[in-house]
Amino acid sequence: MPASPSVSNRLERHVRHLLACRACPRMESQPVSGGPVVSPIVLVGQAPGTREPVLGRPFAWTAGRKLFKWLEQATGLDETRARQRIYFAAVCRCFPGKSTHGSGDRVPAPDEVANCSRWLEAECEILRPSLLLLVGRLAIERFHPPAPLHERVGRILPATIAGNVVDTLPLPHPSGASPWPYQEPGRTLLAGALRLLAAHPATHVITREA
């Protein structure tokens, strides 16, 4: 997908600045980035886990394997090509640490989400995407009021970011800890969401040279 030099250069500078961010002292890693991929699709995750900072890329472990299977089902792109053609973002870009109240990772605090929101705003201002893939509740609630997953997954919802109206497509988180995508109504709603992704004009753009 050809991009103007100005967009590519701005995105490359943006990613360099993102990787240098140290705004949240309670976070337990440095920022993780998928790189300066110019794309009409921005995938918004929740926050990196323990493996992503070590491996240096988003969705680098078990949840990522499931996510890329979903993306390949919808787009025909394997993981390598999906990473090359989709811009990977997140509500928070650093690993927040393990939860002190049970298993799993700590949910980023409101101030950490606010600190990191400027990166996503800037990315959407540079890229002007036509589709945001919102993976998991934290990502969905960044753009939409809290609601049960069955009221969000399986439909395209408009949202505004960086002054632009954009389609959002909520997806459940592919964590193995959640059975929601594999039980009804989650299984059917996820299948419907993947059909919507397959049919979206932004997907046609990124798969044009597949």
PDB file of C-alpha atoms in Angstrom, residues 70-197:
ATOM      1  CA  TRP A  70      -9.249 -14.634  13.623  1.00  0.00           C
ATOM      2  CA  LEU A  71      -7.600 -12.042  11.384  1.00  0.00           C
ATOM      3  CA  GLU A  72      -6.525 -14.664   8.879  1.00  0.00           C
ATOM      4  CA  GLN A  73     -10.049 -16.090   8.785  1.00  0.00           C
ATOM      5  CA  ALA A  74     -11.418 -12.634   7.942  1.00  0.00           C
ATOM      6  CA  THR A  75      -8.679 -11.242   5.695  1.00  0.00           C
ATOM      7  CA  GLY A  76      -6.686 -14.170   4.360  1.00  0.00           C
ATOM      8  CA  LEU A  77      -3.514 -12.580   5.757  1.00  0.00           C
ATOM      9  CA  ASP A  78      -1.217 -14.700   7.905  1.00  0.00           C
ATOM     10  CA  GLU A  79       0.446 -13.198  10.972  1.00  0.00           C
ATOM     11  CA  THR A  80       3.480 -11.858   9.128  1.00  0.00           C
ATOM     12  CA  ARG A  81       1.424 -10.067   6.491  1.00  0.00           C
ATOM     13  CA  ALA A  82      -1.166  -8.864   9.006  1.00  0.00           C
ATOM     14  CA  ARG A  83       1.601  -7.220  11.046  1.00  0.00           C
ATOM     15  CA  GLN A  84       2.882  -5.589   7.857  1.00  0.00           C
ATOM     16  CA  ARG A  85      -0.533  -4.195   6.849  1.00  0.00           C
ATOM     17  CA  ILE A  86      -2.348  -3.297  10.090  1.00  0.00           C
ATOM     18  CA  TYR A  87      -1.218  -0.626  12.544  1.00  0.00           C
ATOM     19  CA  PHE A  88      -1.103  -2.078  16.056  1.00  0.00           C
ATOM     20  CA  ALA A  89      -1.962   0.294  18.897  1.00  0.00           C
ATOM     21  CA  ALA A  90      -3.310  -0.141  22.434  1.00  0.00           C
ATOM     22  CA  VAL A  91      -5.073   1.726  25.201  1.00  0.00           C
ATOM     23  CA  CYS A  92      -1.785   1.514  27.155  1.00  0.00           C
ATOM     24  CA  ARG A  93       1.532   0.652  25.525  1.00  0.00           C
ATOM     25  CA  CYS A  94       3.447  -0.647  28.554  1.00  0.00           C
ATOM     26  CA  PHE A  95       2.988  -3.773  30.671  1.00  0.00           C
ATOM     27  CA  PRO A  96       1.079  -2.640  33.789  1.00  0.00           C
ATOM     28  CA  GLY A  97       2.281  -5.493  35.997  1.00  0.00           C
ATOM     29  CA  LYS A  98       0.437  -8.377  37.590  1.00  0.00           C
ATOM     30  CA  SER A  99      -2.726  -7.815  39.570  1.00  0.00           C
ATOM     31  CA  THR A 100      -2.375  -7.733  43.356  1.00  0.00           C
ATOM     32  CA  HIS A 101      -6.006  -8.812  43.766  1.00  0.00           C
ATOM     33  CA  GLY A 102      -5.909 -12.163  42.020  1.00  0.00           C
ATOM     34  CA  SER A 103      -4.659 -13.731  38.801  1.00  0.00           C
ATOM     35  CA  GLY A 104      -4.079 -11.840  35.600  1.00  0.00           C
ATOM     36  CA  ASP A 105      -2.567  -8.462  34.790  1.00  0.00           C
ATOM     37  CA  ARG A 106      -3.289  -5.208  36.563  1.00  0.00           C
ATOM     38  CA  VAL A 107      -5.915  -3.054  34.886  1.00  0.00           C
ATOM     39  CA  PRO A 108      -4.275   0.264  33.942  1.00  0.00           C
ATOM     40  CA  ALA A 109      -5.338   3.155  36.154  1.00  0.00           C
ATOM     41  CA  PRO A 110      -7.351   6.080  34.726  1.00  0.00           C
ATOM     42  CA  ASP A 111      -4.334   8.395  34.826  1.00  0.00           C
ATOM     43  CA  GLU A 112      -2.279   5.856  32.857  1.00  0.00           C
ATOM     44  CA  VAL A 113      -5.034   5.509  30.271  1.00  0.00           C
ATOM     45  CA  ALA A 114      -5.226   9.301  30.025  1.00  0.00           C
ATOM     46  CA  ASN A 115      -1.443   9.621  29.654  1.00  0.00           C
ATOM     47  CA  CYS A 116      -1.419   7.095  26.816  1.00  0.00           C
ATOM     48  CA  SER A 117      -4.484   8.406  24.998  1.00  0.00           C
ATOM     49  CA  ARG A 118      -2.436  11.117  23.292  1.00  0.00           C
ATOM     50  CA  TRP A 119      -0.508   8.470  21.348  1.00  0.00           C
ATOM     51  CA  LEU A 120      -3.675   6.950  19.893  1.00  0.00           C
ATOM     52  CA  GLU A 121      -5.081  10.391  19.115  1.00  0.00           C
ATOM     53  CA  ALA A 122      -1.891  11.289  17.244  1.00  0.00           C
ATOM     54  CA  GLU A 123      -1.867   7.998  15.335  1.00  0.00           C
ATOM     55  CA  CYS A 124      -5.436   8.509  14.185  1.00  0.00           C
ATOM     56  CA  GLU A 125      -4.649  12.097  13.204  1.00  0.00           C
ATOM     57  CA  ILE A 126      -1.695  10.919  11.094  1.00  0.00           C
ATOM     58  CA  LEU A 127      -3.269   7.816   9.564  1.00  0.00           C
ATOM     59  CA  ARG A 128      -6.929   8.909   9.374  1.00  0.00           C
ATOM     60  CA  PRO A 129      -8.004   5.243   9.496  1.00  0.00           C
ATOM     61  CA  SER A 130     -11.413   4.148   8.298  1.00  0.00           C
ATOM     62  CA  LEU A 131     -11.630   1.210  10.712  1.00  0.00           C
ATOM     63  CA  LEU A 132     -10.594   0.634  14.316  1.00  0.00           C
ATOM     64  CA  LEU A 133     -10.527  -2.961  15.563  1.00  0.00           C
ATOM     65  CA  LEU A 134     -11.198  -2.788  19.302  1.00  0.00           C
ATOM     66  CA  VAL A 135      -9.887  -5.915  21.008  1.00  0.00           C
ATOM     67  CA  GLY A 136     -11.146  -6.454  24.538  1.00  0.00           C
ATOM     68  CA  ARG A 137     -13.306  -4.527  26.986  1.00  0.00           C
ATOM     69  CA  LEU A 138     -10.750  -1.851  27.842  1.00  0.00           C
ATOM     70  CA  ALA A 139     -10.301  -1.001  24.158  1.00  0.00           C
ATOM     71  CA  ILE A 140     -14.049  -1.065  23.503  1.00  0.00           C
ATOM     72  CA  GLU A 141     -14.748   1.197  26.476  1.00  0.00           C
ATOM     73  CA  ARG A 142     -12.133   3.665  25.245  1.00  0.00           C
ATOM     74  CA  PHE A 143     -14.687   4.570  22.551  1.00  0.00           C
ATOM     75  CA  HIS A 144     -18.074   3.372  23.801  1.00  0.00           C
ATOM     76  CA  PRO A 145     -19.966   3.355  27.121  1.00  0.00           C
ATOM     77  CA  PRO A 146     -19.655   0.155  29.169  1.00  0.00           C
ATOM     78  CA  ALA A 147     -22.045  -2.563  28.016  1.00  0.00           C
ATOM     79  CA  PRO A 148     -22.139  -6.371  27.891  1.00  0.00           C
ATOM     80  CA  LEU A 149     -20.058  -7.851  25.097  1.00  0.00           C
ATOM     81  CA  HIS A 150     -23.157  -9.230  23.402  1.00  0.00           C
ATOM     82  CA  GLU A 151     -24.304  -5.622  22.861  1.00  0.00           C
ATOM     83  CA  ARG A 152     -21.015  -4.611  21.224  1.00  0.00           C
ATOM     84  CA  VAL A 153     -19.476  -7.553  19.335  1.00  0.00           C
ATOM     85  CA  GLY A 154     -20.920  -8.348  15.922  1.00  0.00           C
ATOM     86  CA  ARG A 155     -21.723  -4.823  14.811  1.00  0.00           C
ATOM     87  CA  ILE A 156     -19.946  -1.760  13.435  1.00  0.00           C
ATOM     88  CA  LEU A 157     -20.275   1.297  15.655  1.00  0.00           C
ATOM     89  CA  PRO A 158     -19.247   4.855  14.744  1.00  0.00           C
ATOM     90  CA  ALA A 159     -16.882   6.834  16.954  1.00  0.00           C
ATOM     91  CA  THR A 160     -15.003  10.109  16.728  1.00  0.00           C
ATOM     92  CA  ILE A 161     -11.264  10.475  17.309  1.00  0.00           C
ATOM     93  CA  ALA A 162      -8.839  13.193  16.239  1.00  0.00           C
ATOM     94  CA  GLY A 163     -11.804  15.066  14.745  1.00  0.00           C
ATOM     95  CA  ASN A 164     -12.722  12.229  12.388  1.00  0.00           C
ATOM     96  CA  VAL A 165     -15.681   9.848  12.427  1.00  0.00           C
ATOM     97  CA  VAL A 166     -14.435   6.279  12.071  1.00  0.00           C
ATOM     98  CA  ASP A 167     -15.988   2.815  12.036  1.00  0.00           C
ATOM     99  CA  THR A 168     -15.182   0.696  15.077  1.00  0.00           C
ATOM    100  CA  LEU A 169     -15.517  -3.070  15.139  1.00  0.00           C
ATOM    101  CA  PRO A 170     -15.434  -4.486  18.689  1.00  0.00           C
ATOM    102  CA  LEU A 171     -13.923  -7.929  19.214  1.00  0.00           C
ATOM    103  CA  PRO A 172     -13.629 -10.011  22.384  1.00  0.00           C
ATOM    104  CA  HIS A 173     -10.198 -10.439  23.871  1.00  0.00           C
ATOM    105  CA  PRO A 174      -8.583 -13.673  22.624  1.00  0.00           C
ATOM    106  CA  SER A 175      -7.236 -14.554  26.063  1.00  0.00           C
ATOM    107  CA  GLY A 176      -7.478 -18.210  26.965  1.00  0.00           C
ATOM    108  CA  ALA A 177      -8.892 -17.131  30.331  1.00  0.00           C
ATOM    109  CA  SER A 178     -12.189 -16.119  28.716  1.00  0.00           C
ATOM    110  CA  PRO A 179     -14.568 -18.728  27.282  1.00  0.00           C
ATOM    111  CA  TRP A 180     -16.840 -15.998  25.855  1.00  0.00           C
ATOM    112  CA  PRO A 181     -15.744 -16.318  22.184  1.00  0.00           C
ATOM    113  CA  TYR A 182     -16.344 -20.074  22.243  1.00  0.00           C
ATOM    114  CA  GLN A 183     -19.772 -20.215  23.895  1.00  0.00           C
ATOM    115  CA  GLU A 184     -23.081 -18.844  22.663  1.00  0.00           C
ATOM    116  CA  PRO A 185     -23.878 -16.107  21.958  1.00  0.00           C
ATOM    117  CA  GLY A 186     -20.176 -15.236  21.761  1.00  0.00           C
ATOM    118  CA  ARG A 187     -19.316 -17.794  19.091  1.00  0.00           C
ATOM    119  CA  THR A 188     -22.015 -16.535  16.726  1.00  0.00           C
ATOM    120  CA  LEU A 189     -21.309 -12.861  17.430  1.00  0.00           C
ATOM    121  CA  LEU A 190     -17.572 -13.307  16.849  1.00  0.00           C
ATOM    122  CA  ALA A 191     -18.284 -15.045  13.533  1.00  0.00           C
ATOM    123  CA  GLY A 192     -20.498 -12.118  12.552  1.00  0.00           C
ATOM    124  CA  ALA A 193     -17.799  -9.618  13.504  1.00  0.00           C
ATOM    125  CA  LEU A 194     -15.246 -11.445  11.360  1.00  0.00           C
ATOM    126  CA  ARG A 195     -17.663 -11.376   8.411  1.00  0.00           C
ATOM    127  CA  LEU A 196     -18.024  -7.626   8.871  1.00  0.00           C
ATOM    128  CA  LEU A 197     -14.247  -7.291   8.914  1.00  0.00           C
TER     129      LEU A 197
END
